[in-house]
Tab-separated table of C-alpha atoms in Angstrom:
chain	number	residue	atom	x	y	z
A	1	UNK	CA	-12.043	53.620	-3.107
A	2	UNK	CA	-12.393	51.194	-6.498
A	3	UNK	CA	-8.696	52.384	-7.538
A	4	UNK	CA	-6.623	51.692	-4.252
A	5	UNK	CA	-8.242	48.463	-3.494
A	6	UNK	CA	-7.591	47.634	-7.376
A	7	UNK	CA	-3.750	49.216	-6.013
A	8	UNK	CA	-3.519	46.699	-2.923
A	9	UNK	CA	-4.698	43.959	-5.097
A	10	UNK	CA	-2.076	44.852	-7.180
A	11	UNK	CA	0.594	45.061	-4.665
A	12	UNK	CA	-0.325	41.667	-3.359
A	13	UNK	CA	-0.208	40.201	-7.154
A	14	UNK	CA	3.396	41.582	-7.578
A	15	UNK	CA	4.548	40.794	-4.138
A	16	UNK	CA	2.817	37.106	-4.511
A	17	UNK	CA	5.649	36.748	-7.784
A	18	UNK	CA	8.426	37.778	-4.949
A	19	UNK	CA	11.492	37.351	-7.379
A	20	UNK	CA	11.061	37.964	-10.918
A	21	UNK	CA	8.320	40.003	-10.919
A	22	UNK	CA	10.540	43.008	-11.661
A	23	UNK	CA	9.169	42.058	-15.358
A	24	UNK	CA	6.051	43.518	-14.075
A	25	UNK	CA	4.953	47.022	-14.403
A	26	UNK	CA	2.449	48.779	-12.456
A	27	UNK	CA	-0.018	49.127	-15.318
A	28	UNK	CA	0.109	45.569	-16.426
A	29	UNK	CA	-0.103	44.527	-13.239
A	30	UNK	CA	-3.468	46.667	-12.828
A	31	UNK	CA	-4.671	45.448	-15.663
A	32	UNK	CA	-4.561	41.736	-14.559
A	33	UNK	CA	-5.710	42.837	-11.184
A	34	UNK	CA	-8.813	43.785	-13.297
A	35	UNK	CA	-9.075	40.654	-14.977
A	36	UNK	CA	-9.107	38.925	-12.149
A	37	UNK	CA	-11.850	40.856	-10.207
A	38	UNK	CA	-14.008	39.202	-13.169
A	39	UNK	CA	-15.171	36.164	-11.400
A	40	UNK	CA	-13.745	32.622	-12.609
A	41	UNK	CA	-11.862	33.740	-15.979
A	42	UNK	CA	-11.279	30.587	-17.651
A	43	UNK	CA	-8.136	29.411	-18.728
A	44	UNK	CA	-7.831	29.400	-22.568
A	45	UNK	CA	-6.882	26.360	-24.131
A	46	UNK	CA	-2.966	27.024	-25.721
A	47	UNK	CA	-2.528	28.224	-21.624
A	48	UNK	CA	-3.936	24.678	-20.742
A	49	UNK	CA	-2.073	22.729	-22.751
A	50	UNK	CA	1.041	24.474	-21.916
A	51	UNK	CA	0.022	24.187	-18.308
A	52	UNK	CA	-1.139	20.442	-18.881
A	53	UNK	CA	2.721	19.767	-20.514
A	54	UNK	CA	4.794	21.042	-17.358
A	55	UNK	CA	2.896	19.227	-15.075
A	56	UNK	CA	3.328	15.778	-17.476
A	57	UNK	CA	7.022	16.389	-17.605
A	58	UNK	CA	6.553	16.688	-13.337
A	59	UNK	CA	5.077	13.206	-13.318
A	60	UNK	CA	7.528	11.860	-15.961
A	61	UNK	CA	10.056	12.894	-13.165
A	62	UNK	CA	8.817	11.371	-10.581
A	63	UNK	CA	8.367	7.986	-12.964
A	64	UNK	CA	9.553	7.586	-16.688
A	65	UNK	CA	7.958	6.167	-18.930
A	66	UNK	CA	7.764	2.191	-19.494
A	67	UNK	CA	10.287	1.504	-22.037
A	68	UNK	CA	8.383	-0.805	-24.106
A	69	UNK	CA	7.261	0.788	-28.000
A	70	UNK	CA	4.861	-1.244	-28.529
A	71	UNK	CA	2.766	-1.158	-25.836
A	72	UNK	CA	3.626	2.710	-26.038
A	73	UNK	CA	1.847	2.645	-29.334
A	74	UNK	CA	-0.823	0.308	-28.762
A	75	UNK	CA	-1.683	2.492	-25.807
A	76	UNK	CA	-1.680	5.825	-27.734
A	77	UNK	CA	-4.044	3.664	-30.607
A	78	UNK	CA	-6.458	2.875	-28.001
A	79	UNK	CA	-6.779	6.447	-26.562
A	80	UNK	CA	-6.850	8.215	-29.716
A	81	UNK	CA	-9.550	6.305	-30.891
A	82	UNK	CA	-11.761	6.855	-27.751
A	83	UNK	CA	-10.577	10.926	-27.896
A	84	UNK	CA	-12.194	11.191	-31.189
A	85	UNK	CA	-15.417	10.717	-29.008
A	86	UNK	CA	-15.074	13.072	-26.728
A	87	UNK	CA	-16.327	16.928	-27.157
A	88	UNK	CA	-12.803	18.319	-27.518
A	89	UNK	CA	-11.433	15.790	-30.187
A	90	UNK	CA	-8.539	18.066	-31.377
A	91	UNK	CA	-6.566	18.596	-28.213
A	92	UNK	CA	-3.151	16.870	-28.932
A	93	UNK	CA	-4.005	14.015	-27.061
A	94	UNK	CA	-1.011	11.872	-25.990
A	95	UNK	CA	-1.048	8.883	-23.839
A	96	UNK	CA	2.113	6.949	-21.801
A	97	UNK	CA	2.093	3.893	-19.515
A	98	UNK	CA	4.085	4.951	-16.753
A	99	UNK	CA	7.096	2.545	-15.641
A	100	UNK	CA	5.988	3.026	-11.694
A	101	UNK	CA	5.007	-0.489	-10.035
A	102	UNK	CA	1.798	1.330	-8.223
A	103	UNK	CA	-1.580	1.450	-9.539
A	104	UNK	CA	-2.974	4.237	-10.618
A	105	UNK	CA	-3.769	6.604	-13.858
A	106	UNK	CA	-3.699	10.520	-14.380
A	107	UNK	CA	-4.485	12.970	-16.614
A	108	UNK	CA	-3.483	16.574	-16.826
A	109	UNK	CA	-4.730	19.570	-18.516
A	110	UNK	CA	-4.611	19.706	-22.678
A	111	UNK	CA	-4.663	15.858	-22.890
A	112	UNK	CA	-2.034	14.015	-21.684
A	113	UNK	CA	-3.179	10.903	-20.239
A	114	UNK	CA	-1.160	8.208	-17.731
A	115	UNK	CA	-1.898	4.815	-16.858
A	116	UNK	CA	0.505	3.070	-15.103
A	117	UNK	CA	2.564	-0.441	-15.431
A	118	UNK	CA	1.231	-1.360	-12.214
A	119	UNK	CA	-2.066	-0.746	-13.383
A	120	UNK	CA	-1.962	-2.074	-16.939
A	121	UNK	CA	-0.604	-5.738	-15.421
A	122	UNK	CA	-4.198	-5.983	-13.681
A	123	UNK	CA	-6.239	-5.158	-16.993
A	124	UNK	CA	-7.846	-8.036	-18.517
A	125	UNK	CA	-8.865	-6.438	-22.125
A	126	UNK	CA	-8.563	-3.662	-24.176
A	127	UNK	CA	-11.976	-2.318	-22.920
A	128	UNK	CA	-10.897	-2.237	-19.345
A	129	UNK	CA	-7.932	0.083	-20.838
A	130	UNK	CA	-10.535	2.034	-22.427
A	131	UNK	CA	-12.907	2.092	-20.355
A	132	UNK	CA	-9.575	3.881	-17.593
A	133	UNK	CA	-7.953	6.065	-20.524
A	134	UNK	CA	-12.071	7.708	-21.122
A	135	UNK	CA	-12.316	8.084	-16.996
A	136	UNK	CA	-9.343	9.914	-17.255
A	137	UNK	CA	-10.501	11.937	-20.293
A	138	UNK	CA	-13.302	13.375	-18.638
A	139	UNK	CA	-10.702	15.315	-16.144
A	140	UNK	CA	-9.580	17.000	-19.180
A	141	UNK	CA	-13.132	17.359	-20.556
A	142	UNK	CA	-14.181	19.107	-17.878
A	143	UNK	CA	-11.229	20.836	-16.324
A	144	UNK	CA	-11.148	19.611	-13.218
A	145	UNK	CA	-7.478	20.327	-12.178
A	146	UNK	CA	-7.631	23.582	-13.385
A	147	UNK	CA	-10.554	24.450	-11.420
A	148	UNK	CA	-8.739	22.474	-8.157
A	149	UNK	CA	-6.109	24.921	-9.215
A	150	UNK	CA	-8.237	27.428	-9.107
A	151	UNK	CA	-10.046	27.153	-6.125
A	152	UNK	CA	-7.301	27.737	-3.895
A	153	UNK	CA	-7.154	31.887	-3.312
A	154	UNK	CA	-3.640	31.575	-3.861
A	155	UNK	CA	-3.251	29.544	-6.689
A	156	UNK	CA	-6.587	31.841	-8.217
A	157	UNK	CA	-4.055	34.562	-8.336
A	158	UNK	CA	-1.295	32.826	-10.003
A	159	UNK	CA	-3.294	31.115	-12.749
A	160	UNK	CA	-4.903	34.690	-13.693
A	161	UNK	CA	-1.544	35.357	-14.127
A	162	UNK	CA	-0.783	32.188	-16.132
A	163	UNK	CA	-1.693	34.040	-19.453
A	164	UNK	CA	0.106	36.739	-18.835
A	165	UNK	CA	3.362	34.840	-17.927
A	166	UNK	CA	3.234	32.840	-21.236
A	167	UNK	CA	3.110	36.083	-23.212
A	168	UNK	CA	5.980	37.814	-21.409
A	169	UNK	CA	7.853	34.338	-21.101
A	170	UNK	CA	7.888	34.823	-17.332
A	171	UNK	CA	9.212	31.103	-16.655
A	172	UNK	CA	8.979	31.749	-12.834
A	173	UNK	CA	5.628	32.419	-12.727
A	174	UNK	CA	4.885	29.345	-15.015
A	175	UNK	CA	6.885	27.209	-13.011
A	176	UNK	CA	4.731	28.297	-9.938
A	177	UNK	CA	1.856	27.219	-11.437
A	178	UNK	CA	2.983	23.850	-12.513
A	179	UNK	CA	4.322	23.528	-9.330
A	180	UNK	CA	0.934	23.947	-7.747
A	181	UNK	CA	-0.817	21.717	-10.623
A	182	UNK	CA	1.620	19.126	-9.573
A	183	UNK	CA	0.390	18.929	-5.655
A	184	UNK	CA	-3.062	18.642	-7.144
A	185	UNK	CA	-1.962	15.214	-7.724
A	186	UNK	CA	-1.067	14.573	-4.267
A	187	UNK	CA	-4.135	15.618	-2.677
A	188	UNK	CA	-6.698	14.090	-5.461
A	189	UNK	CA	-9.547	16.071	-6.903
A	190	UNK	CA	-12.767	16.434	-5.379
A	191	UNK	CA	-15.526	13.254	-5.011
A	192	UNK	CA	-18.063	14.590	-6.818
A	193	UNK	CA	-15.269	15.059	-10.083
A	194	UNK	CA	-14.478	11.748	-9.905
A	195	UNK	CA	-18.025	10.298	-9.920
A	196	UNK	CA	-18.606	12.562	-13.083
A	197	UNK	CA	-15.390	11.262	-14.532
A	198	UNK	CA	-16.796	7.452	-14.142
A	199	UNK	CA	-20.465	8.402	-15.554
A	200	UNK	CA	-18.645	10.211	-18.632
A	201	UNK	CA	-15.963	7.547	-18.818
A	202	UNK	CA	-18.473	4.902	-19.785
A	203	UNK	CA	-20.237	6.160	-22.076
A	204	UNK	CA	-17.094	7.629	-23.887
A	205	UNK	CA	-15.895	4.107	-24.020
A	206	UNK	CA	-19.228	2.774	-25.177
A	207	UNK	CA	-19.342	5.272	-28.312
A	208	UNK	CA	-16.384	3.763	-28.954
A	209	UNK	CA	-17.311	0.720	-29.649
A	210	UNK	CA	-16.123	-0.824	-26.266
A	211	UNK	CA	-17.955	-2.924	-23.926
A	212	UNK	CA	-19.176	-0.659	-20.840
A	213	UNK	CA	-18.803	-2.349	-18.363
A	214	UNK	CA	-14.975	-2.285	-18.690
A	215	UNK	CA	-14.234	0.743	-16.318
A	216	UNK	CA	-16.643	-1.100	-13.504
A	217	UNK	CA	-15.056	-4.596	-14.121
A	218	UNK	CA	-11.413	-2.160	-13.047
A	219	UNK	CA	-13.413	-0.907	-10.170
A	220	UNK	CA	-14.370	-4.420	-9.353
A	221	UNK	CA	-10.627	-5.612	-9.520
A	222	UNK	CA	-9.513	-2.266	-7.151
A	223	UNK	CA	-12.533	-3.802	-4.924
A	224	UNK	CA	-11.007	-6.919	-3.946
A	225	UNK	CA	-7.757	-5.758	-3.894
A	226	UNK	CA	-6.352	-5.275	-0.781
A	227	UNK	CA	-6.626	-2.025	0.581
A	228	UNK	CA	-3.146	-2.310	2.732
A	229	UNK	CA	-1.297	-2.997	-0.511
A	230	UNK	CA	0.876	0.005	-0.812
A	231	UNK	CA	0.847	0.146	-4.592
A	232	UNK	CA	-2.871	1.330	-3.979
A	233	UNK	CA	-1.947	4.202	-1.270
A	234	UNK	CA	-2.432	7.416	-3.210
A	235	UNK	CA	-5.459	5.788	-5.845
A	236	UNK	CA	-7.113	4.723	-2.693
A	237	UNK	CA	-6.031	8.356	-1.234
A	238	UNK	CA	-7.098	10.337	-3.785
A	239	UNK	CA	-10.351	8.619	-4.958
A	240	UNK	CA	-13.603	7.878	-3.739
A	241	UNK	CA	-13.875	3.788	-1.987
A	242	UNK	CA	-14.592	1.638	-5.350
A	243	UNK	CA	-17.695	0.443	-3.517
A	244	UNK	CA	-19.486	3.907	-3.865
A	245	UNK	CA	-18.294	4.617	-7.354
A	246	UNK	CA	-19.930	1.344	-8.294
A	247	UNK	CA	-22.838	1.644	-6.141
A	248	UNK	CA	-23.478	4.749	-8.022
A	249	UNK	CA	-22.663	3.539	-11.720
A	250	UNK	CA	-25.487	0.152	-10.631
A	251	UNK	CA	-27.881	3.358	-9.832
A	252	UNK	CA	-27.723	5.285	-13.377
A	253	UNK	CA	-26.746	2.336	-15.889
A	254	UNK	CA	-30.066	0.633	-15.662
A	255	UNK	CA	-30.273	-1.888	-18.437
A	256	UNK	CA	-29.539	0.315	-21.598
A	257	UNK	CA	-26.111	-0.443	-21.351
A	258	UNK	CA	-27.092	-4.865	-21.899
A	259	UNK	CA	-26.707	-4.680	-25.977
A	260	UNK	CA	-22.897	-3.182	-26.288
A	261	UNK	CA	-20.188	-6.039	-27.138
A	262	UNK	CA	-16.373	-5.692	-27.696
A	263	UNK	CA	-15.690	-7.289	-30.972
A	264	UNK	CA	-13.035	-10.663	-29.853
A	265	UNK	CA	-10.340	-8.803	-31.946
A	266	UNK	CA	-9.683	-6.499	-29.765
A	267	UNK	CA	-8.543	-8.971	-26.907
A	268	UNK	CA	-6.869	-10.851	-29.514
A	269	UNK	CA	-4.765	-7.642	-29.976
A	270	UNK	CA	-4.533	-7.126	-26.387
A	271	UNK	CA	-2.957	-9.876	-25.612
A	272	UNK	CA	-0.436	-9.766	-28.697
A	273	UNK	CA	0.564	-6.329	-28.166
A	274	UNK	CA	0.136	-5.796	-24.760
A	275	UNK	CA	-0.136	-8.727	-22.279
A	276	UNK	CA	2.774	-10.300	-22.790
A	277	UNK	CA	5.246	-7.260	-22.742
A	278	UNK	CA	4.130	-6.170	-19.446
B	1	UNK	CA	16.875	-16.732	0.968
B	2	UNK	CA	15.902	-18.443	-2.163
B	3	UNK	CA	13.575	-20.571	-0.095
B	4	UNK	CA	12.213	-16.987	1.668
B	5	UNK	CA	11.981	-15.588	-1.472
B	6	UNK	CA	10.088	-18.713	-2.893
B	7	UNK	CA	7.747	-18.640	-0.312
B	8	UNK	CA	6.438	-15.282	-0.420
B	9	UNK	CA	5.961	-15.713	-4.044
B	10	UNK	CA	3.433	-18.478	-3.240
B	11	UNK	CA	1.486	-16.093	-1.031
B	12	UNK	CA	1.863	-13.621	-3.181
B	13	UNK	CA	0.493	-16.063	-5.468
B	14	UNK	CA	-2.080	-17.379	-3.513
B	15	UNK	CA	-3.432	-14.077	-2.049
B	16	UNK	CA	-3.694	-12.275	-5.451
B	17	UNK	CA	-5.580	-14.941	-6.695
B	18	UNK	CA	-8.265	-15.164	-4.231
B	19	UNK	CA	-8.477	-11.534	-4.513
B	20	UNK	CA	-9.764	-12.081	-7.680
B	21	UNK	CA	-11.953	-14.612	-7.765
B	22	UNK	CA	-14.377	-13.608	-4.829
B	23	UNK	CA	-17.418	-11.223	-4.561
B	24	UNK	CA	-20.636	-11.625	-2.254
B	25	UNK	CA	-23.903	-10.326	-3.850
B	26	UNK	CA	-24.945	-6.869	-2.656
B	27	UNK	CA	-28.827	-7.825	-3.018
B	28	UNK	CA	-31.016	-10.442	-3.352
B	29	UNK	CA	-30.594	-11.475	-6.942
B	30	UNK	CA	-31.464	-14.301	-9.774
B	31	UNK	CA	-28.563	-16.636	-11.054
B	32	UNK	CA	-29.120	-17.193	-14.540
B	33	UNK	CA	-28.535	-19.909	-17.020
B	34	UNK	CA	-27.468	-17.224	-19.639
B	35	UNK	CA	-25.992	-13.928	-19.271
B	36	UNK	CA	-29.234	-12.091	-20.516
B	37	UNK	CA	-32.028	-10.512	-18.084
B	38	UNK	CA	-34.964	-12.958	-19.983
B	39	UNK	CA	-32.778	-16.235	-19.653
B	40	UNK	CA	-34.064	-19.054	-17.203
B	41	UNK	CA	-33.652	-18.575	-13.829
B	42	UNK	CA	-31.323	-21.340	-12.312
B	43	UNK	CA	-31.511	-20.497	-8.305
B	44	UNK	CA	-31.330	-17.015	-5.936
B	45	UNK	CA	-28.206	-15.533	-4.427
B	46	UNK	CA	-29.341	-14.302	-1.505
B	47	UNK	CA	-27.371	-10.810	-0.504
B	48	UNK	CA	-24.036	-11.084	1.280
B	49	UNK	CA	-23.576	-14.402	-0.469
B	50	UNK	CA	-20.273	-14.977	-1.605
B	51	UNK	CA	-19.693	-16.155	-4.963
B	52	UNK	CA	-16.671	-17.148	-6.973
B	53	UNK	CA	-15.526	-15.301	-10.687
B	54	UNK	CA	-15.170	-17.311	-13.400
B	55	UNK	CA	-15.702	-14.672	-16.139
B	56	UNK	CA	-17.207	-11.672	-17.465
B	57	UNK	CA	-19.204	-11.103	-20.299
B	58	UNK	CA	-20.281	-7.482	-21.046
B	59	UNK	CA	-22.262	-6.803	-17.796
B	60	UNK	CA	-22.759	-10.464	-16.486
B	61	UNK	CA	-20.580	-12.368	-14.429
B	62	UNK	CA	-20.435	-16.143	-14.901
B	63	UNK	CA	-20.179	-17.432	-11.065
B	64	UNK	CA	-20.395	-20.836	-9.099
B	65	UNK	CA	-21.594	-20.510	-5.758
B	66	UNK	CA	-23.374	-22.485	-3.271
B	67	UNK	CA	-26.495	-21.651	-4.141
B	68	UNK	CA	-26.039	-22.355	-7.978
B	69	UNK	CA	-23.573	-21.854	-10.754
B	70	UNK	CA	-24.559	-19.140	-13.729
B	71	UNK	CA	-24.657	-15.569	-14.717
B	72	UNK	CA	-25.461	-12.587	-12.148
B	73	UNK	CA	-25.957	-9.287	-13.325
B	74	UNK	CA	-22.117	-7.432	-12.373
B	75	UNK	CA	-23.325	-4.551	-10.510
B	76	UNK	CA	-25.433	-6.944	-8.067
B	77	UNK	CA	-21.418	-8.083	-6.931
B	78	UNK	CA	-19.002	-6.415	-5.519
B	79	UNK	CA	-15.371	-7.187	-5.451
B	80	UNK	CA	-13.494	-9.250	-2.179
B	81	UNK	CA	-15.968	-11.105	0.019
B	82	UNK	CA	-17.462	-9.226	2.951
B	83	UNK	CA	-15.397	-11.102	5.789
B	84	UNK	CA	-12.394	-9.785	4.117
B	85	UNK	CA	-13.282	-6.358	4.463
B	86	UNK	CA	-13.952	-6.762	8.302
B	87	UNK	CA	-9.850	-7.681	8.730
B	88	UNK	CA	-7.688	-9.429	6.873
B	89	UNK	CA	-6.753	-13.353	6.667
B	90	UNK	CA	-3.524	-14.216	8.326
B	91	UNK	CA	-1.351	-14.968	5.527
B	92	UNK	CA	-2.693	-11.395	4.021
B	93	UNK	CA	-0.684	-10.029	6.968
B	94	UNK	CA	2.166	-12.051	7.194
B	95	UNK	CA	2.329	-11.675	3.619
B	96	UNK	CA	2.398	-7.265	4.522
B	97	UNK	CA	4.765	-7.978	6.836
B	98	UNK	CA	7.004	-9.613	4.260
B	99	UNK	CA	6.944	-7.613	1.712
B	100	UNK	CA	7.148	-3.856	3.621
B	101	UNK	CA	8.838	-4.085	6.903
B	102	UNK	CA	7.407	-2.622	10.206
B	103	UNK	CA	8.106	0.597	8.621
B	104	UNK	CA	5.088	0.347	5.734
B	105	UNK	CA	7.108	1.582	3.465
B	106	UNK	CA	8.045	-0.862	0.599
B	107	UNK	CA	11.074	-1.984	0.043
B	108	UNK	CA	9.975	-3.749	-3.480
B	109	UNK	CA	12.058	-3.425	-6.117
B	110	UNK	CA	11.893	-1.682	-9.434
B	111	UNK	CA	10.761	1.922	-9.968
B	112	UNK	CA	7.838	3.238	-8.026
B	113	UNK	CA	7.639	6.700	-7.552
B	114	UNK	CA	4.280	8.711	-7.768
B	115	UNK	CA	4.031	9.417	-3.764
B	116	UNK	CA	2.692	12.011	-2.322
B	117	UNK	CA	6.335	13.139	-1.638
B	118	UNK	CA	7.370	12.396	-5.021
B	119	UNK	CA	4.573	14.255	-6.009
B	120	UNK	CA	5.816	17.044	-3.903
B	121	UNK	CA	8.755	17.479	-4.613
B	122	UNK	CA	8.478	16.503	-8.755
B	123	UNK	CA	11.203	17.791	-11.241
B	124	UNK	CA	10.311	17.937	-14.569
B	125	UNK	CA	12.295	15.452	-17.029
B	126	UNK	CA	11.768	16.978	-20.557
B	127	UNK	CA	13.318	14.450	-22.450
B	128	UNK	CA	10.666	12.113	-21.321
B	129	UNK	CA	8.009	14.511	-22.091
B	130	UNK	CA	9.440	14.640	-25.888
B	131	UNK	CA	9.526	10.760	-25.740
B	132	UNK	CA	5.937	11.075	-24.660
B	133	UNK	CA	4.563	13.486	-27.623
B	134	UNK	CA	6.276	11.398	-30.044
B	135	UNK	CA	4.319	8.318	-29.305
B	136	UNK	CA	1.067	10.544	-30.073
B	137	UNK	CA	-1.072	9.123	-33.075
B	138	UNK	CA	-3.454	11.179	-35.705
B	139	UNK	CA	-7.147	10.972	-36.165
B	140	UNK	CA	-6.188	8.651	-39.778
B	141	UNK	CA	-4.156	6.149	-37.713
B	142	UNK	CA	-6.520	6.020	-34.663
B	143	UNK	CA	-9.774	5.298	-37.442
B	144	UNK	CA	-7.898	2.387	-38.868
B	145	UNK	CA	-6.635	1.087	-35.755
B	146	UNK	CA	-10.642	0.603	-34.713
B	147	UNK	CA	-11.679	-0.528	-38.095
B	148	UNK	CA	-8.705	-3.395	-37.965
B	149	UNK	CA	-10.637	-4.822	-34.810
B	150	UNK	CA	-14.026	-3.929	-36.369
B	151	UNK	CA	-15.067	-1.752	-33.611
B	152	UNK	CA	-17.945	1.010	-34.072
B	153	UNK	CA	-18.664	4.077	-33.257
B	154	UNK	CA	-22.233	4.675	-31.237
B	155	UNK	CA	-24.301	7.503	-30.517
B	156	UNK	CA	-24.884	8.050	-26.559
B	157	UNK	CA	-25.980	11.295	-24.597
B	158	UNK	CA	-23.896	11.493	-21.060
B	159	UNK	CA	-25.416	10.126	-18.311
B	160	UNK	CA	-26.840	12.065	-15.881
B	161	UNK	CA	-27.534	11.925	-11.699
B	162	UNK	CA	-29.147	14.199	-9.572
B	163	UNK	CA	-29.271	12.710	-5.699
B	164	UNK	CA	-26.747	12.122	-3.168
B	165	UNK	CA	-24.084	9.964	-3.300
């Protein structure tokens, strides 16, 4: 009984691959089946990053990258600094301001992080920027696209499959994936993921040095803007009303939060560096 | 066309700047003469008041209203002013209507991309992901970029919350 439903599984595995899975054999394919009847295997971290890297180059297709160096730079300064504060300090963090008008920001597994042009023109300081880059940070802390990924009963079978495709360079299977990690982006992640990603975002930014009240002042700004502005569609789509991410945030951030100050420098650098190139 | 194109600038102008200047007070709360909790208490915005920006400072706003002029605590505001969010002004729409056609669907230029479609149907471009790896910076560069603008590390725990949205 254990061995042919481990044999279906495997059948559906191989015929889930449809072309290209001739790279498969029975065994190996048994033995993933295996793996995956453990519940939830994680994805380890070179997979993730690889992973994170096909679905950057997606959203790179869909909108290059601002060609502006300096703001590049400044951007990657700013994020790098605030990474070093995070849990998982040594993933090759990388950061891009994305040349699309809309307003928005991303982040995709193994740490590279998006803010866009659109959404960089409505920033008033460099601890609004931080405050965004550490929101987005906390997606990769805490794997939530991988675990959107995963949730889908389809998608569970071809990420358990993920670590076998790098091995055997199975580029169809990859692509899959990435495919799927893409979409993620279309639908959004879930509520709850994005409330945790503003509760970690702040503090992130505040051990940082920032001010903390940077990613609220950005929720603020998305507040009043209008909501039939089409540069908003898919951030308004994809995340939870501004209104309840703040009402939450005044909930938790009491009064501890009073004594953090940017140093002036910072907006001095801001504007030099960033501001004006936009 | 000039003169069109004139035109809707000045809305555009004048809408985005209303949009962010406004919030109404979400609760009953004390305008202050300086943006600390122990500072004197100049009047009370009473909730649903609306309130112009005039800055921020850490988690104050400086506002005039027309109630009184001072600080308010930030997360006592929220963003827009509550008629807005009932239905929009007039020149809001016409303003829509200007800029994206019956269809919705702008017509703006420059690059946009990132739709759900877009999204959809993405094709990798791997020369911008090289572009992209090669702005990355080290831990060396990053720790002198912060001490150039003096800014310090602290020691936080994460918050946490346990209740329903």
């Amino acid at each position: 009984m254990f061995n042919r439903s481990v044999l279906f599984f495997s059948i559906g595995l191989l015929s889930a691959c449809q072309q290209g899975s001739m790279e498969f054999d029975l065994e190996k394919a048994l033995s993933i089946a295996q793996k995956a009847r453990q519940a939830n295997r994680t994805i380890e971290e070179p997979e993730e990053i690889v992973m994170g890297n096909g679905i950057a180059a997606n959203l790179l297709g869909t909108s290059p990258l601002f060609a502006n160096d300096r703001a590049q730079q400044y951007v990657n300064h700013v994020g790098r600094w605030v990474s070093l504060h995070t849990e998982r300090p040594d993933l090759p963090w990388k950061f891009g301001i994305l040349a699309s008008s809309d307003v928005n920001a991303f982040a995709t597994p193994g740490g590279a992080i998006f803010i866009t042009r659109g959404l960089m023109q409505k920033l008033n300081n460099e601890s609004e920027l931080a405050g965004v880059l550490a929101h987005e940070m906390a997606h990769v802390l805490r794997k939530h696209h991988l675990a959107a990924l995963q949730k889908e009963a389809r998608m569970g079978v071809a990420t358990d499959l993920l670590g076998e495709a790098l091995k055997n360079k199975n580029n169809q299977v990859l692509e899959k994936a990435i495919k799927a990690g893409t979409e993620v982006y279309a639908r959004g992640l879930d509520k709850d993921d994005e409330f945790e990603a503003d509760r970690m975002g702040i503090v992130i930014a505040t051990r940082a040095g920032y001010d903390p009240f940077g990613l609220p002042a950005v929720l603020q700004m998305l507040e009043a803007s209008n909501a039939q502005d089409s540069s908003l569609a898919l951030m308004f789509k994809t995340h939870p009303a501004p209104r309840d991410r703040l009402s939450l945030l005044d909930k938790i951030m009491g009064s501890r939060f009073d004594t953090y100050a940017t140093p002036a420098q910072t907006d001095k650098r801001f504007n030099s560096e960033v501001s004006r190139h936009l | 066309m000039k003169l069109i194109f004139g035109l809707f600038t000045l809305f555009w102008l004048a809408t985005s700047a209303c949009a962010e200047q406004t919030a109404y007070a979400v609760r009953n709360t004390e305008i202050k003469q300086q943006p600390y909790s122990d500072a004197a208490t100049v009047a009370r915005l009473s909730e649903n008041a609306s309130v112009s920006i005039v800055s921020r400072q850490g988690g104050w706003m400086r506002i005039s209203s027309k109630a009184g002029n001072g600080w308010v605590k930030m997360l006592s505001l929220r963003g827009g002013s509550t008629a807005t969010k009932r239905g929009d002004s007039g020149m809001q729409s016409l303003f829509n209507i200007g800029r994206t056609g019956s269809s919705g669907i702008t017509v703006a230029t420059g690059v946009r991309g990132l739709s759900e479609e877009d999204l959809k149907n993405a094709q990798p471009d791997p020369l911008e992901l090289e572009k992209l790896q090669s702005y990355a910076v080290n831990k060396s560069k990053a720790e002198k970029f912060a001490r150039d603008a003096k800014l310090k590390s602290h020691q936080l725990d994460y918050l946490h919350y346990s209740g329903n949205p």
